[in-house]
C-alpha cells in the first residue's frame, strides 16, 4: 500500500524540480550579462498543475491502467491466408504492385511530395542498415550516424578535390563506411549492452566533432556546398551542362527543361538503392552469415560452444551495417548538394534507432513502415513543429506500452524439410 | 581397450579464494560413456567449462586426441570436435528449430557472401546437405513436426533434445552433456538414456556426462568419476564406485 505513494511523491518532486529550472526561470539579457528571473504566475500555475497531474497519475496508475484497456492491435498475420504456396503468391503480387507503383507515382505527384518521399527512402535505407546491427545482431549502436557522415563526406570531398563523379564515389563511400564500421568494431568487441551503447555514442560524436574542426579539409561548420548531382550515363539534370562535353538530359531528348526531371530522377535513384538494400539484406538473413548474426543476438555463449567465433560475427555485422549508411550518405550528399556536420548530430542516430525499434527489431517491413511514419508524420504536422520531440516521445512511450515487439514483428523464414526415406 | 580421446590430468580452477576444482583427472576413451557425478556445487560444471574452453584452468593439462587444448578459446575447441550442452538450456530461442540446427552447421556451410547471393551450385549443395542433416537429427530426437516452431516455444524436454541434436549435427567426436536429465520426467529420462546409448553405439561419439543423480548414470556409464567439493573422491566402473566406502559416506551420509 505504501509503494505507490512513494513513487508518486518521487515522480512529482522530480517533475517539480525539472520544470522549475527548465520553465520557471527566465533569463533576461542586460547588456552582456544574463540575469535569471522568475517566470510569470501563469507559468508557475501550469507547473503546479502539471506536478499535481503527475502525482495523481502515478498514485492511481494501476487503476487507470485497468480502466483504459488498450485494445490490442489486430495481428496482420491473421488477416492473411494460411502459410503456403497461396500466401507466397499473394505476397509476390503485392510486392510487385508496390514496386511498380513506386516507379509510376512520381510522374503524378507534386514536387514537394516527391522530395519528401526521397527523404523517406534515405531513412528507410538507414533504418535497414542499422537493423542489421541492432535488430539482427543485437548490438546497440547509438552512433550510426557517423557512418552516414563518412559516406556523405567521402563523396563531397572526393568531388571537391578530385572531381570524382557520384557513380564512382558511391561504392567508395560504402567501402569507406564499412571500413569505419570495422575499425569501430574492434574496440567495442568486448563490450555489450549499455557500455557498447555509450562507446558507439562517443564514436558518433568524435566523427562529427572531427568534421567540425578539421576546417582545412572539410570546411568545418560551413560545410561543403555545390556538390554535384548524379548524372544519368553522362546526362546532367541541369539547364546547362556543367562539365565540358556533357549534354543536359532535356537537350539530349529534345524536351524543354523542367526542374522536376531532376527531382524525379533522384527519387527513382533512391527507390533503386532501397530495393537493392532490401533484397541484399533479405538474402543475408537467409544465409549462414545472417543466421549467425541472429544466433549471436540470442546467445553468444551457445554460439561459441558450436564453433562460431563471436568476434568475427560481430565485426561482419558492424561492417555490413555501416556500409549501407555509407551508400545512404553518398546519396544524401548528392541530393542535398550541401552538407555540414549539422546534418549528422546525435538526434539523427536516435531517429534511425527509433525507426528500428518502432518497426520491430529485425523486421524489414516494419522498419520500412516506421521510416515512413517517422518522416511523413512530422511533415504533416508542421504546425506542431515545436512539439515534434514531445509527440515523438509520446509515440515511443505508447509503443513500448502497447506493442513492444514493434509494428510488424519479424517473421521467421519457413523452411521446407525434405526427408529422404 | 579403446584409444583415449580426452585425457584431463591434475585440473584445478581457482576463483579468487575459492578452489572450485582441485586436481581432477579424467579419461574418456573412444566410444565410451564417462560420467562425472557429485553433489550440487561440487565443481562439475566448472570442470566442463575448463574442458570446453570457457574458463582457462589455473592448473592441469587437457589432451584431446593427444593434443594439448587447455587455454584455447571456446570456439577453437568446439571446432576440434568437442561440443557441449548447458545445465540451463541455451537455445537460440527466437529462431526456429531448423535455424538452430543450421547455425550449428555454420562451419560446414559455404559462407562466401557472393556464392550466397548468387546461389552457386556449391552453396546450394552445402545448404541442402545441412538441411538433410538437420532433418535426420530432428527425426532422431523426435522433433520433426516442430521444425518450423520457434525453439523457445518448445516444451522443456523438447528443448533438451533439441540442444543435443544441435550438438550432433556438427558431427562431434566428444559430446559433453551437463545434467541433461535435469527437469525431465521419468519417462523422458528413460528416453534420454536410450538416446545417449544409441549415440555412442551408432554414431561413434564418446560421451562425457554430468549427472547430479547417481542412480541414473549407473546403468549407462562405462566409467564414473565422483567429485566432492572440487576434489576427486573416487573413480572406476559403476560397480566399483557404488561399493566405494568414501562415496557411500559422502552420498548416502548427506542424503
Ligand atoms: N565464474 C565463477 N566465479 C566464481 N565462482 C564460481 C564460478 N563458477 C562456479 N563457481 C563456484 O564453483 C563452485 C562449483 O560450481 P559448479 O561447477 O557450478 O558446481 P556443480 O556444477 O557441480 O553443481 C561453486 O561454489 C560455485 O559457486
Ligand atoms: Mg552444474
XYZ file of C-alpha atoms and ligand atoms in Angstrom:
704
model
C 0.000 0.000 0.000
C 2.945 2.249 0.745
C 4.683 1.820 -2.558
C 2.506 3.890 -4.953
C 2.561 6.854 -2.589
C 6.332 6.917 -2.520
C 6.777 6.505 -6.227
C 4.100 9.142 -6.873
C 5.771 11.584 -4.480
C 9.138 10.904 -6.047
C 7.847 11.465 -9.574
C 6.110 14.663 -8.540
C 9.251 16.038 -6.899
C 11.380 15.178 -9.934
C 8.800 16.828 -12.149
C 8.713 19.924 -9.953
C 12.481 20.320 -9.840
C 12.952 19.789 -13.569
C 10.087 22.062 -14.545
C 11.164 24.790 -12.126
C 14.566 25.008 -13.698
C 13.513 24.490 -17.278
C 10.370 26.605 -17.350
C 10.123 28.546 -14.131
C 13.163 30.712 -14.670
C 13.611 33.187 -17.482
C 16.980 34.523 -18.499
C 16.970 38.234 -19.199
C 19.828 39.869 -21.062
C 21.128 43.116 -19.663
C 23.986 44.284 -21.755
C 26.231 41.256 -21.882
C 25.131 39.601 -18.660
C 22.283 37.169 -18.212
C 20.036 37.751 -15.242
C 17.806 34.876 -14.141
C 14.298 35.993 -13.311
C 11.319 34.088 -12.051
C 8.737 33.383 -14.736
C 5.207 34.733 -14.575
C 2.450 33.461 -12.299
C 0.748 31.647 -15.134
C 3.792 29.528 -15.824
C 4.060 28.621 -12.166
C 0.396 27.748 -12.049
C 0.900 25.451 -15.005
C 3.902 23.838 -13.352
C 1.897 23.278 -10.188
C -0.977 21.734 -12.095
C 1.347 19.510 -14.085
C 3.016 18.325 -10.907
C -0.378 17.508 -9.426
C -1.332 15.564 -12.542
C 1.911 13.580 -12.415
C 1.364 12.862 -8.731
C -2.199 11.678 -9.196
C -1.370 9.680 -12.278
C 1.431 7.844 -10.526
C -0.730 7.298 -7.471
C -3.625 5.753 -9.371
C -1.596 4.217 -12.109
C -2.841 0.681 -11.620
C -6.469 1.762 -11.507
C -6.109 3.912 -14.606
C -4.398 1.115 -16.472
C -7.192 -1.299 -15.622
C -9.828 1.275 -16.584
C -8.420 2.023 -20.009
C -7.741 -1.298 -21.601
C -5.819 -0.501 -24.724
C -7.253 -2.610 -27.498
C -4.579 -4.912 -28.808
C -3.645 -4.344 -32.404
C -5.029 -6.991 -34.691
C -2.292 -9.260 -35.880
C -1.586 -8.681 -39.540
C -0.849 -12.354 -39.863
C -4.398 -13.358 -39.027
C -5.774 -11.313 -41.914
C -3.691 -13.135 -44.469
C -4.370 -16.569 -45.887
C -2.676 -19.633 -44.450
C 1.036 -20.161 -44.841
C 1.798 -21.971 -48.080
C 2.015 -21.510 -51.841
C -1.099 -19.323 -51.960
C 0.353 -16.955 -49.406
C 3.695 -16.842 -51.179
C 1.980 -15.992 -54.455
C -0.103 -13.277 -52.830
C 2.964 -11.743 -51.220
C 4.789 -11.777 -54.547
C 1.937 -9.996 -56.323
C 1.653 -7.406 -53.563
C 5.378 -6.704 -53.623
C 5.369 -6.414 -57.417
C 2.432 -3.982 -57.299
C 4.115 -1.824 -54.685
C 7.331 -1.686 -56.693
C 5.549 -0.775 -59.925
C 3.553 1.824 -58.026
C 6.690 3.376 -56.632
C 8.057 3.835 -60.152
C 4.876 5.334 -61.622
C 3.829 7.538 -58.722
C 6.341 10.432 -59.094
C 5.021 11.317 -62.547
C 1.707 12.266 -60.974
C 2.865 13.651 -57.664
C 3.808 17.138 -56.613
C 7.397 18.171 -56.330
C 7.150 18.558 -52.570
C 5.722 15.079 -52.170
C 8.493 13.552 -54.262
C 11.105 15.373 -52.226
C 9.598 14.065 -49.029
C 9.446 10.553 -50.462
C 13.123 10.735 -51.363
C 13.979 11.773 -47.843
C 11.871 8.899 -46.526
C 13.748 6.496 -48.766
C 17.047 7.677 -47.307
C 15.744 6.963 -43.814
C 14.486 3.573 -44.942
C 17.980 2.738 -46.110
C 19.489 3.928 -42.856
C 16.902 2.024 -40.847
C 17.529 -1.165 -42.780
C 21.270 -0.831 -42.321
C 21.041 -0.190 -38.592
C 18.590 -3.053 -38.369
C 21.457 -5.412 -39.188
C 23.445 -4.227 -36.193
C 20.666 -3.638 -33.666
C 17.788 -5.808 -34.830
C 19.631 -8.839 -36.110
C 22.948 -8.935 -34.272
C 21.526 -7.324 -31.120
C 24.346 -4.778 -30.726
C 23.015 -1.439 -29.520
C 24.678 1.182 -31.706
C 23.957 4.823 -30.847
C 26.491 6.320 -33.232
C 25.206 5.003 -36.509
C 25.013 8.496 -37.955
C 28.828 8.532 -38.027
C 28.852 6.068 -40.934
C 26.230 8.149 -42.700
C 28.563 11.124 -42.287
C 31.533 9.141 -43.550
C 29.596 8.224 -46.684
C 28.396 11.780 -47.274
C 31.782 13.382 -46.709
C 33.522 10.758 -48.829
C 31.541 11.842 -51.868
C 31.653 15.550 -51.002
C 35.426 15.582 -50.524
C 36.205 13.337 -53.474
C 34.152 15.525 -55.777
C 35.573 18.713 -54.287
C 39.230 17.756 -54.507
C 39.368 15.144 -57.236
C 36.268 15.778 -59.307
C 35.113 12.218 -58.740
C 31.619 11.534 -60.074
C 28.735 10.258 -57.981
C 28.791 6.814 -59.535
C 32.447 6.258 -58.756
C 32.070 7.716 -55.272
C 29.053 5.554 -54.380
C 30.954 2.269 -53.963
C 33.890 4.084 -52.363
C 31.555 5.669 -49.799
C 30.110 2.272 -48.965
C 33.547 0.715 -48.643
C 34.948 3.516 -46.527
C 31.946 3.482 -44.194
C 32.349 -0.293 -43.941
C 35.999 0.216 -43.038
C 34.977 2.646 -40.288
C 32.427 0.119 -39.074
C 35.150 -2.483 -38.947
C 37.500 -0.146 -37.069
C 34.806 0.770 -34.563
C 34.057 -2.913 -34.157
C 37.488 -3.643 -32.716
C 37.492 -1.568 -29.542
C 33.915 -2.499 -28.694
C 34.267 -6.246 -29.196
C 34.330 -6.965 -25.508
C 31.559 -4.557 -24.654
C 27.884 -5.225 -24.592
C 24.629 -3.535 -23.696
C 24.963 -0.145 -22.057
C 28.728 0.047 -22.424
C 28.533 -0.675 -26.109
C 25.852 1.976 -26.500
C 27.977 4.609 -24.775
C 31.120 3.888 -26.763
C 29.274 3.954 -30.083
C 27.608 7.195 -28.994
C 31.030 8.643 -28.346
C 32.265 7.434 -31.699
C 29.422 9.220 -33.459
C 30.297 12.436 -31.668
C 34.010 12.090 -32.411
C 33.343 11.862 -36.124
C 31.056 14.893 -36.016
C 33.489 16.956 -33.961
C 36.329 15.953 -36.235
C 34.377 17.102 -39.275
C 33.525 20.306 -37.468
C 37.083 21.158 -36.522
C 39.168 19.955 -39.418
C 38.419 23.178 -41.179
C 41.169 23.000 -43.810
C 39.811 19.735 -45.170
C 36.090 19.790 -44.517
C 35.294 23.454 -44.299
C 34.281 22.964 -40.681
C 30.833 24.226 -39.682
C 30.443 25.921 -43.059
C 30.262 22.520 -44.654
C 30.777 21.731 -48.296
C 28.476 23.165 -50.912
C 27.902 22.749 -54.626
C 28.245 19.002 -54.511
C 27.296 17.814 -57.999
C 24.084 15.870 -58.563
C 24.301 12.372 -60.021
C 24.133 12.115 -63.785
C 22.414 9.504 -65.913
C 25.042 7.918 -68.157
C 26.673 11.295 -68.615
C 23.408 13.213 -68.999
C 23.142 16.006 -66.479
C 19.934 17.280 -64.958
C 20.666 20.960 -65.182
C 19.783 23.695 -67.607
C 23.302 23.809 -68.978
C 25.947 21.106 -68.791
C 28.442 21.892 -66.049
C 31.086 19.538 -67.345
C 32.843 20.046 -70.634
C 31.425 17.663 -73.232
C 28.372 16.612 -71.189
C 24.878 17.063 -72.566
C 21.942 18.032 -70.342
C 19.158 15.476 -70.139
C 16.490 17.697 -71.707
C 18.643 18.646 -74.696
C 19.500 15.035 -75.382
C 15.841 14.107 -75.571
C 14.824 17.360 -77.190
C 12.309 18.269 -74.490
C 12.023 21.606 -72.688
C 13.959 21.998 -69.462
C 11.960 21.125 -66.386
C 13.387 21.229 -62.870
C 11.153 18.350 -61.816
C 13.133 15.941 -64.024
C 15.939 16.170 -61.537
C 13.636 15.601 -58.569
C 12.052 12.572 -60.169
C 15.417 11.197 -61.178
C 16.745 11.495 -57.625
C 13.618 9.828 -56.313
C 13.910 6.933 -58.738
C 17.556 6.535 -57.871
C 16.649 6.339 -54.181
C 13.973 3.762 -54.949
C 16.506 1.608 -56.750
C 19.029 1.931 -53.928
C 16.381 0.954 -51.391
C 15.215 -2.005 -53.456
C 18.781 -3.260 -53.705
C 19.224 -2.792 -49.961
C 16.028 -4.665 -49.150
C 16.949 -7.514 -51.449
C 20.528 -7.811 -50.231
C 19.532 -7.811 -46.564
C 16.683 -10.211 -47.239
C 19.156 -12.618 -48.782
C 21.644 -12.085 -45.968
C 19.117 -13.108 -43.346
C 18.654 -16.397 -45.132
C 22.351 -17.044 -45.494
C 24.717 -18.504 -42.902
C 26.050 -15.058 -42.028
C 22.588 -13.655 -41.276
C 21.690 -16.644 -39.166
C 24.957 -16.244 -37.279
C 24.068 -12.604 -36.510
C 20.785 -13.644 -35.015
C 22.361 -16.501 -33.118
C 24.797 -14.019 -31.632
C 21.904 -11.821 -30.515
C 20.188 -14.807 -28.957
C 23.122 -16.338 -27.103
C 26.788 -15.662 -27.707
C 27.927 -18.412 -25.347
C 25.972 -21.023 -27.264
C 27.492 -19.610 -30.461
C 30.944 -20.167 -29.120
C 30.132 -23.675 -27.970
C 29.222 -24.513 -31.565
C 32.469 -23.225 -33.019
C 31.274 -19.800 -34.168
C 33.737 -17.041 -33.444
C 31.660 -14.217 -31.923
C 34.370 -11.680 -32.750
C 34.114 -12.373 -36.456
C 30.319 -12.400 -36.382
C 30.190 -9.052 -34.574
C 32.678 -7.449 -36.924
C 30.777 -8.563 -40.002
C 27.573 -7.111 -38.566
C 29.212 -3.758 -37.834
C 30.894 -3.694 -41.219
C 27.871 -4.624 -43.296
C 25.567 -2.348 -41.320
C 27.902 0.595 -41.730
C 28.263 0.102 -45.475
C 24.561 0.781 -46.043
C 24.852 4.026 -44.103
C 27.770 4.879 -46.389
C 25.670 4.412 -49.524
C 22.853 6.416 -47.998
C 25.279 9.181 -47.017
C 26.713 9.414 -50.513
C 23.241 9.716 -51.973
C 22.261 12.257 -49.335
C 25.246 14.472 -50.178
C 24.433 14.287 -53.871
C 20.787 15.127 -53.336
C 21.317 17.995 -50.915
C 24.232 19.488 -52.801
C 25.343 20.814 -49.437
C 26.425 19.039 -46.263
C 27.741 20.197 -42.935
C 28.323 18.497 -39.590
C 24.873 19.809 -38.566
C 23.296 17.056 -40.620
C 24.961 14.334 -38.559
C 24.063 15.151 -34.979
C 23.104 12.594 -32.365
C 19.391 13.145 -32.848
C 19.738 11.566 -36.292
C 21.113 8.385 -34.726
C 18.240 8.475 -32.271
C 15.672 8.786 -35.050
C 17.190 5.920 -37.020
C 17.228 3.786 -33.886
C 13.616 4.749 -33.202
C 12.757 3.570 -36.704
C 14.274 0.162 -35.975
C 12.645 -0.212 -32.583
C 9.274 1.116 -33.700
C 9.248 -1.090 -36.768
C 10.065 -4.266 -34.921
C 13.632 -5.367 -34.402
C 14.876 -7.380 -37.332
C 11.758 -6.910 -39.424
C 12.343 -5.243 -42.773
C 8.681 -4.476 -43.480
C 8.377 -2.981 -40.017
C 11.425 -0.799 -40.477
C 10.092 0.488 -43.790
C 6.712 1.333 -42.263
C 8.299 3.023 -39.287
C 10.610 5.069 -41.504
C 7.610 6.293 -43.475
C 5.744 7.085 -40.282
C 8.604 8.948 -38.674
C 9.434 11.089 -41.697
C 5.981 11.750 -43.120
C 4.116 12.425 -39.871
C 6.344 15.315 -38.764
C 5.885 16.915 -42.184
C 2.116 16.625 -41.976
C 2.163 18.073 -38.501
C 4.207 21.104 -39.455
C 2.120 23.405 -37.244
C 3.204 21.371 -34.261
C 6.857 21.862 -35.130
C 7.674 22.899 -31.581
C 6.053 19.820 -30.125
C 7.770 17.448 -32.512
C 10.028 15.888 -29.941
C 7.162 15.706 -27.475
C 4.973 13.839 -29.947
C 7.917 11.661 -30.863
C 8.475 10.771 -27.224
C 4.798 10.122 -26.618
C 4.673 7.810 -29.574
C 7.646 5.815 -28.299
C 6.117 5.533 -24.834
C 2.828 4.329 -26.265
C 4.531 1.823 -28.496
C 6.520 0.392 -25.623
C 3.396 0.036 -23.528
C 1.174 -1.191 -26.269
C 3.204 -3.147 -28.741
C 6.773 -3.559 -27.537
C 7.593 -6.033 -30.270
C 7.165 -3.268 -32.871
C 4.667 -2.546 -35.623
C 5.412 -5.640 -37.650
C 7.430 -8.131 -35.622
C 9.990 -10.116 -37.526
C 8.705 -13.246 -39.160
C 10.804 -16.365 -39.201
C 11.528 -17.879 -42.575
C 9.613 -21.085 -43.160
C 11.965 -23.821 -44.300
C 10.716 -26.911 -46.062
C 12.362 -30.113 -44.894
C 12.886 -32.857 -47.421
C 13.281 -36.132 -45.626
C 14.718 -38.937 -47.645
C 13.460 -42.261 -46.517
C 40.865 -51.087 -24.683
C 39.953 -48.199 -26.947
C 42.240 -45.282 -27.603
C 41.989 -42.380 -25.158
C 40.208 -39.389 -26.709
C 40.175 -36.945 -23.829
C 42.718 -37.001 -21.039
C 42.367 -34.497 -18.233
C 45.021 -34.541 -15.547
C 45.535 -32.503 -12.423
C 42.875 -29.964 -13.405
C 42.421 -27.117 -10.913
C 40.361 -23.991 -11.118
C 40.540 -21.182 -8.626
C 38.066 -18.295 -8.371
C 39.760 -15.789 -6.086
C 39.845 -17.533 -2.752
C 37.685 -20.462 -3.825
C 39.336 -23.578 -5.182
C 36.328 -24.825 -7.140
C 38.181 -27.713 -8.781
C 41.178 -29.317 -7.173
C 43.298 -31.821 -9.081
C 40.629 -33.603 -11.069
C 41.731 -36.221 -13.588
C 39.562 -37.967 -16.159
C 39.992 -40.132 -19.212
C 37.382 -40.655 -21.890
C 38.182 -43.382 -24.382
C 36.649 -43.652 -27.815
C 33.079 -44.912 -27.796
C 32.836 -44.702 -24.038
C 30.308 -43.039 -21.786
C 32.001 -41.460 -18.824
C 30.030 -39.756 -16.096
C 31.033 -37.120 -13.612
C 28.853 -37.111 -10.553
C 28.828 -35.232 -7.315
C 26.544 -33.155 -5.151
C 25.468 -29.637 -6.109
C 28.325 -27.179 -6.094
C 30.916 -29.950 -6.339
C 32.546 -28.292 -9.344
C 31.219 -30.477 -12.151
C 30.105 -27.638 -14.376
C 33.371 -25.855 -13.708
C 35.265 -28.919 -14.970
C 33.128 -28.766 -18.130
C 33.770 -25.088 -18.569
C 37.515 -25.698 -18.340
C 37.457 -28.554 -20.833
C 35.267 -26.706 -23.319
C 37.376 -23.568 -23.157
C 35.005 -21.219 -21.347
C 37.417 -20.967 -18.414
C 41.189 -21.110 -18.538
C 42.169 -23.658 -15.903
C 44.526 -22.499 -13.189
C 46.464 -25.749 -13.408
C 46.448 -29.036 -15.233
C 46.597 -30.357 -18.744
C 43.829 -31.329 -21.115
C 44.713 -33.540 -24.061
C 42.209 -34.037 -26.835
C 43.272 -36.742 -29.247
C 46.810 -36.334 -27.977
C 46.891 -32.580 -28.460
C 47.048 -30.021 -25.646
C 43.957 -27.851 -25.713
C 43.869 -26.179 -22.302
C 43.582 -22.405 -22.559
C 42.303 -22.457 -26.127
C 39.232 -20.325 -26.856
C 35.832 -21.994 -26.718
C 35.108 -21.826 -30.414
C 38.524 -23.274 -31.271
C 37.902 -26.237 -29.008
C 34.438 -26.777 -30.444
C 35.963 -26.894 -33.906
C 38.181 -29.768 -32.836
C 35.085 -31.872 -32.310
C 34.201 -31.301 -28.670
C 30.737 -29.855 -28.224
C 28.609 -29.438 -25.161
C 25.182 -28.707 -23.819
C 24.482 -26.460 -20.865
C 22.976 -27.081 -17.476
C 20.499 -24.308 -18.225
C 19.450 -24.902 -21.813
C 20.939 -22.366 -24.183
C 18.990 -22.391 -27.408
C 18.566 -19.584 -29.911
C 15.064 -19.090 -28.585
C 13.633 -16.677 -31.141
C 14.883 -18.740 -34.037
C 13.140 -21.788 -35.408
C 14.201 -25.321 -34.600
C 15.733 -25.804 -38.049
C 17.523 -22.480 -37.866
C 19.089 -23.623 -34.610
C 20.441 -26.661 -36.394
C 21.619 -24.640 -39.385
C 23.541 -22.209 -37.200
C 25.273 -25.181 -35.616
C 26.463 -26.271 -39.061
C 27.838 -22.831 -39.865
C 31.349 -24.167 -40.314
C 30.300 -26.758 -42.848
C 28.452 -24.161 -44.892
C 29.635 -22.136 -47.814
C 29.873 -18.777 -46.066
C 31.175 -16.879 -49.055
C 28.915 -13.852 -49.491
C 28.922 -13.846 -53.271
C 28.181 -17.573 -53.528
C 25.277 -16.945 -51.194
C 23.867 -14.079 -53.236
C 24.047 -15.904 -56.493
C 23.188 -19.292 -55.001
C 26.073 -21.032 -56.707
C 25.873 -24.824 -57.020
C 28.367 -25.358 -54.207
C 26.350 -23.043 -51.964
C 23.128 -24.862 -52.724
C 24.787 -28.219 -52.193
C 26.050 -27.167 -48.771
C 22.610 -25.778 -47.785
C 20.926 -28.984 -48.955
C 23.331 -31.161 -47.062
C 22.798 -29.096 -43.928
C 19.020 -29.340 -44.277
C 19.149 -33.083 -44.726
C 21.462 -33.470 -41.783
C 19.095 -31.313 -39.731
C 16.100 -33.367 -40.825
C 17.909 -36.576 -39.939
C 18.638 -35.423 -36.410
C 15.224 -33.911 -35.879
C 13.756 -37.273 -36.702
C 16.194 -38.970 -34.384
C 15.168 -36.831 -31.427
C 11.538 -36.887 -32.459
C 11.112 -33.189 -33.236
C 10.376 -33.313 -36.949
C 6.919 -31.780 -36.579
C 8.377 -28.890 -34.633
C 10.858 -27.963 -37.358
C 9.448 -24.509 -38.058
C 8.456 -23.646 -34.500
C 10.455 -21.172 -32.536
C 12.805 -23.020 -30.223
C 11.638 -21.018 -27.228
C 8.102 -22.361 -27.671
C 9.089 -25.999 -27.240
C 8.443 -27.869 -24.019
C 11.335 -28.264 -21.655
C 12.018 -31.858 -22.645
C 11.905 -30.956 -26.323
C 14.343 -28.114 -25.747
C 16.753 -30.529 -24.085
C 16.534 -32.900 -27.035
C 16.980 -30.066 -29.491
C 20.107 -28.992 -27.701
C 21.542 -32.483 -28.094
C 20.540 -32.565 -31.765
C 22.201 -29.199 -32.230
C 25.435 -30.708 -30.948
C 25.110 -33.831 -33.053
C 24.665 -32.033 -36.384
C 28.235 -30.808 -36.012
C 29.478 -34.431 -36.152
C 31.339 -34.211 -32.848
C 33.824 -36.763 -31.568
C 33.119 -35.939 -27.956
C 29.701 -34.920 -26.735
C 29.558 -33.294 -23.321
C 26.194 -33.193 -21.589
C 25.683 -31.092 -18.463
C 22.835 -32.581 -16.424
C 20.736 -33.493 -19.469
C 18.110 -35.198 -17.332
C 17.531 -32.258 -15.004
C 13.881 -31.275 -15.050
C 12.752 -34.269 -17.105
C 10.018 -36.650 -16.013
C 10.893 -40.354 -15.519
C 9.576 -41.241 -18.955
C 11.628 -38.595 -20.695
C 14.635 -39.596 -18.643
C 14.362 -43.157 -19.863
C 14.146 -41.987 -23.470
C 17.153 -39.803 -22.916
C 19.179 -42.721 -21.594
C 18.289 -44.736 -24.666
C 19.215 -41.844 -26.903
C 22.596 -41.428 -25.243
C 23.451 -45.131 -25.576
C 22.272 -45.043 -29.155
C 24.504 -42.083 -29.960
C 27.518 -43.928 -28.700
C 26.687 -47.209 -30.433
C 25.604 -45.862 -33.789
C 27.477 -42.622 -34.286
C 30.905 -43.337 -32.852
C 30.732 -40.471 -30.434
C 32.229 -40.552 -26.970
C 30.192 -39.026 -24.221
C 31.113 -37.161 -21.094
C 28.087 -36.831 -18.893
C 27.425 -34.785 -15.795
C 24.715 -36.040 -13.546
C 23.579 -34.925 -10.201
C 21.632 -38.106 -9.593
C 23.839 -41.158 -9.136
C 21.321 -43.928 -9.776
C 20.648 -42.581 -13.249
C 24.137 -42.966 -14.599
C 24.864 -46.369 -13.102
C 23.158 -48.159 -15.958
C 24.721 -46.436 -18.917
C 28.208 -45.386 -17.861
C 31.408 -47.252 -18.651
C 33.360 -45.176 -16.164
C 32.288 -42.867 -13.374
C 34.252 -40.147 -11.647
C 32.947 -38.767 -8.375
C 33.868 -35.255 -7.270
C 33.109 -33.763 -3.921
C 33.837 -30.133 -3.105
C 36.135 -29.879 -6.078
C 38.305 -32.844 -5.177
C 38.150 -36.252 -6.828
C 36.612 -38.747 -4.449
C 36.621 -41.943 -6.455
C 36.602 -43.246 -9.980
C 36.101 -46.533 -11.747
C 33.358 -48.715 -13.159
C 29.854 -48.205 -11.808
C 30.202 -51.257 -9.615
C 33.495 -50.082 -8.125
C 32.120 -46.645 -7.447
C 28.938 -47.932 -5.911
C 30.847 -50.041 -3.415
C 33.424 -47.405 -2.592
C 33.050 -46.582 1.112
C 34.009 -42.902 0.621
C 31.298 -42.469 -1.969
C 28.743 -44.153 0.213
C 29.706 -41.892 3.068
C 29.654 -38.686 1.020
C 26.497 -39.512 -0.808
C 24.335 -41.511 1.491
C 25.655 -39.787 4.575
C 24.283 -36.491 3.322
C 21.169 -37.670 1.611
N 32.610 -17.994 -12.589
C 32.657 -18.299 -11.281
N 33.128 -17.407 -10.402
C 33.178 -17.706 -9.084
N 32.803 -18.887 -8.561
C 32.319 -19.826 -9.390
C 32.220 -19.582 -10.799
N 31.720 -20.695 -11.393
C 31.495 -21.583 -10.398
N 31.870 -21.073 -9.206
C 31.803 -21.751 -7.916
O 32.412 -23.011 -8.061
C 31.723 -23.992 -7.299
C 31.355 -25.149 -8.191
O 30.291 -24.799 -9.024
P 29.757 -25.716 -10.193
O 30.909 -26.155 -11.021
O 28.707 -24.971 -10.896
O 29.126 -26.937 -9.410
P 28.231 -28.119 -9.936
O 28.084 -27.993 -11.404
O 28.956 -29.357 -9.544
O 26.914 -28.015 -9.241
C 30.531 -23.306 -6.677
O 30.857 -22.989 -5.341
C 30.378 -22.054 -7.495
O 29.842 -21.012 -6.717
Mg 26.448 -27.727 -12.535
